[in-house]
Amino acid sequence: MRKHILTLMAYSSLLFVSFGVGGCSSEIGRTVFDTDVSCLRKQMAGPMFLSFPIAANTCQRITGDGFLLARFVSKKKPGVPIPLDLRGAPDLQKLAEKYNYSYIR
């Protein structure tokens, strides 16, 4: 019985990881291995065709000492947006300037 429970736990954790990491749809938002540039390009491409501000809000990371949703949980030290890393993407840099988003050149 214990062996079956351990096997079930192993398979369920693999399934969870595969869904969490293997997102290939732009509707999911930022995935684990996305860079700022790849995330923005994916969000602005089809089928959603999001505008730059909406895509940037989807892709931008927030500080918070590595704690998920730290921006909303911590009252003392709320998270702040991390500047988008747009090195090597002059078209996205122009959009970031146009919409007043902080970024790294």
Coordinates of N, CA and C in Angstrom, one line a residue, residues 16-96:
F16 N 2.6 17.7 -12.3 CA 2.6 19.1 -11.9 C 3.7 19.9 -12.5
V17 N 4.9 19.4 -12.4 CA 6.1 20.0 -13.0 C 6.0 20.2 -14.5
S18 N 5.5 19.2 -15.2 CA 5.4 19.3 -16.6 C 4.4 20.3 -17.0
F19 N 3.3 20.5 -16.3 CA 2.4 21.6 -16.6 C 2.9 22.9 -16.2
G20 N 3.7 23.0 -15.1 CA 4.2 24.3 -14.7 C 5.3 24.8 -15.6
V21 N 6.2 23.9 -16.1 CA 7.3 24.3 -16.9 C 7.1 24.3 -18.4
G22 N 6.2 23.3 -18.8 CA 6.0 23.1 -20.2 C 5.0 23.9 -20.9
G23 N 4.7 25.1 -20.3 CA 3.7 25.9 -20.9 C 4.1 26.4 -22.3
C24 N 3.4 26.1 -23.3 CA 3.8 26.6 -24.6 C 2.8 27.5 -25.3
S25 N 1.8 27.8 -24.5 CA 0.7 28.7 -25.0 C 0.9 30.1 -24.5
S26 N 0.7 31.1 -25.4 CA 0.9 32.5 -24.9 C -0.2 32.9 -23.9
E27 N -1.3 32.2 -23.8 CA -2.3 32.6 -22.8 C -1.8 32.3 -21.4
I28 N -0.8 31.5 -21.2 CA -0.3 31.1 -19.9 C 0.4 32.3 -19.2
G29 N 1.1 33.1 -20.0 CA 1.8 34.2 -19.4 C 3.3 33.8 -19.4
R30 N 4.0 34.3 -18.5 CA 5.5 34.1 -18.4 C 5.7 32.7 -17.8
T31 N 6.6 31.9 -18.5 CA 7.0 30.6 -18.1 C 8.3 30.7 -17.4
V32 N 8.8 29.6 -16.8 CA 10.0 29.5 -16.1 C 11.2 29.9 -16.9
F33 N 11.3 29.5 -18.1 CA 12.5 29.7 -18.9 C 12.4 30.9 -19.8
D34 N 11.4 31.7 -19.7 CA 11.3 32.9 -20.6 C 12.2 34.0 -20.1
T35 N 12.8 34.7 -21.1 CA 13.4 35.9 -20.8 C 12.4 37.0 -21.0
D36 N 12.7 38.2 -20.6 CA 11.8 39.3 -20.8 C 11.5 39.5 -22.3
V37 N 12.5 39.4 -23.2 CA 12.3 39.6 -24.6 C 11.4 38.5 -25.2
S38 N 11.7 37.2 -24.8 CA 10.9 36.1 -25.4 C 9.5 36.2 -24.9
C39 N 9.3 36.5 -23.6 CA 8.0 36.6 -23.1 C 7.2 37.7 -23.8
L40 N 7.8 38.9 -24.0 CA 7.1 40.0 -24.6 C 6.7 39.6 -26.1
R41 N 7.7 39.0 -26.8 CA 7.4 38.7 -28.2 C 6.3 37.6 -28.2
K42 N 6.3 36.7 -27.3 CA 5.2 35.6 -27.3 C 3.9 36.2 -27.0
Q43 N 3.8 37.2 -26.1 CA 2.5 37.8 -25.7 C 2.0 38.7 -26.8
M44 N 2.9 39.4 -27.5 CA 2.5 40.3 -28.5 C 2.2 39.6 -29.9
A45 N 2.6 38.4 -30.0 CA 2.2 37.6 -31.2 C 0.9 37.0 -31.1
G46 N 0.4 36.3 -32.1 CA -0.9 35.6 -32.1 C -0.9 34.5 -31.1
P47 N -2.0 34.0 -30.7 CA -3.4 34.4 -31.2 C -3.9 35.6 -30.4
M48 N -3.2 36.1 -29.4 CA -3.8 37.1 -28.5 C -3.5 38.6 -29.0
F49 N -2.3 38.8 -29.6 CA -1.9 40.1 -30.2 C -2.1 41.2 -29.1
L50 N -1.5 41.0 -27.9 CA -1.6 42.0 -26.9 C -0.8 43.2 -27.2
S51 N -1.3 44.4 -26.7 CA -0.5 45.6 -26.8 C 0.7 45.5 -25.9
F52 N 1.7 46.4 -26.1 CA 2.9 46.4 -25.3 C 2.6 46.6 -23.8
P53 N 1.8 47.5 -23.4 CA 1.6 47.7 -22.0 C 1.0 46.4 -21.3
I54 N 0.0 45.8 -21.9 CA -0.6 44.6 -21.4 C 0.4 43.4 -21.3
A55 N 1.2 43.3 -22.4 CA 2.2 42.3 -22.5 C 3.3 42.5 -21.4
A56 N 3.7 43.8 -21.3 CA 4.7 44.1 -20.3 C 4.2 43.8 -18.9
N57 N 3.0 44.1 -18.6 CA 2.4 43.8 -17.3 C 2.4 42.3 -17.0
T58 N 2.2 41.6 -18.1 CA 2.1 40.1 -17.9 C 3.5 39.5 -17.7
C59 N 4.5 40.1 -18.3 CA 5.9 39.6 -18.3 C 6.8 40.2 -17.2
Q60 N 6.4 41.3 -16.7 CA 7.3 42.0 -15.8 C 7.3 41.2 -14.4
R61 N 8.5 41.1 -13.9 CA 8.7 40.4 -12.6 C 8.7 41.5 -11.5
I62 N 8.3 41.0 -10.2 CA 8.2 41.9 -9.1 C 9.2 41.4 -8.0
T63 N 9.9 42.3 -7.3 CA 10.8 41.9 -6.3 C 10.0 41.4 -5.1
G64 N 10.6 40.6 -4.2 CA 9.9 40.1 -3.1 C 10.6 38.9 -2.4
D65 N 11.9 39.0 -2.5 CA 12.7 38.0 -1.8 C 12.4 36.6 -2.2
G66 N 12.0 36.4 -3.4 CA 11.7 35.0 -3.9 C 10.4 34.4 -3.5
F67 N 9.6 35.2 -2.8 CA 8.3 34.7 -2.3 C 7.2 35.0 -3.3
L68 N 6.5 34.0 -3.7 CA 5.4 34.2 -4.7 C 4.3 35.1 -4.0
L69 N 3.9 36.1 -4.8 CA 2.9 37.1 -4.3 C 3.3 37.9 -3.2
A70 N 4.6 38.1 -3.0 CA 5.2 38.9 -1.9 C 4.7 40.4 -2.0
R71 N 4.4 40.8 -3.2 CA 3.9 42.2 -3.4 C 2.6 42.4 -2.6
F72 N 1.8 41.4 -2.5 CA 0.5 41.5 -1.9 C 0.4 41.1 -0.5
V73 N 1.4 40.3 -0.1 CA 1.4 39.8 1.3 C 2.1 40.7 2.3
S74 N 3.3 41.2 1.9 CA 4.1 42.0 2.8 C 3.6 43.4 2.8
K75 N 3.2 43.9 4.0 CA 2.8 45.3 4.1 C 4.0 46.2 4.4
K76 N 5.0 45.6 5.0 CA 6.2 46.5 5.4 C 7.0 46.8 4.1
K77 N 7.2 45.8 3.3 CA 8.1 46.0 2.2 C 7.5 45.4 0.9
P78 N 6.6 46.2 0.3 CA 5.9 45.7 -0.9 C 6.9 45.5 -2.1
G79 N 6.6 44.6 -3.0 CA 7.5 44.4 -4.1 C 7.4 45.6 -5.1
V80 N 8.5 45.7 -5.8 CA 8.6 46.8 -6.9 C 8.9 46.1 -8.2
P81 N 8.5 46.7 -9.3 CA 8.8 46.1 -10.6 C 10.3 46.0 -10.9
I82 N 10.7 44.9 -11.4 CA 12.1 44.8 -11.9 C 12.2 45.4 -13.3
P83 N 13.1 46.2 -13.7 CA 13.2 46.7 -15.0 C 13.3 45.6 -16.0
L84 N 12.6 45.7 -17.2 CA 12.6 44.7 -18.2 C 14.0 44.7 -18.8
D85 N 14.5 43.5 -19.1 CA 15.9 43.3 -19.7 C 15.6 43.2 -21.2
L86 N 15.8 44.3 -21.9 CA 15.5 44.4 -23.3 C 16.8 44.5 -24.2
R87 N 17.9 44.0 -23.7 CA 19.1 44.1 -24.4 C 19.0 43.3 -25.7
G88 N 19.4 43.9 -26.8 CA 19.4 43.2 -28.1 C 18.0 43.3 -28.8
A89 N 17.1 44.1 -28.3 CA 15.7 44.2 -28.9 C 15.4 45.7 -29.0
P90 N 16.0 46.4 -30.0 CA 15.7 47.9 -30.1 C 14.2 48.2 -30.4
D91 N 13.5 47.3 -31.0 CA 12.1 47.6 -31.3 C 11.3 47.6 -29.9
L92 N 11.6 46.7 -29.0 CA 10.9 46.6 -27.7 C 11.4 47.8 -26.9
Q93 N 12.7 48.2 -27.0 CA 13.2 49.4 -26.3 C 12.4 50.6 -26.6
K94 N 12.1 50.8 -27.9 CA 11.4 52.0 -28.3 C 10.0 52.0 -27.7
L95 N 9.3 50.8 -27.7 CA 8.0 50.7 -27.1 C 8.0 50.9 -25.6
A96 N 9.1 50.5 -25.0 CA 9.2 50.7 -23.5 C 9.4 52.2 -23.2

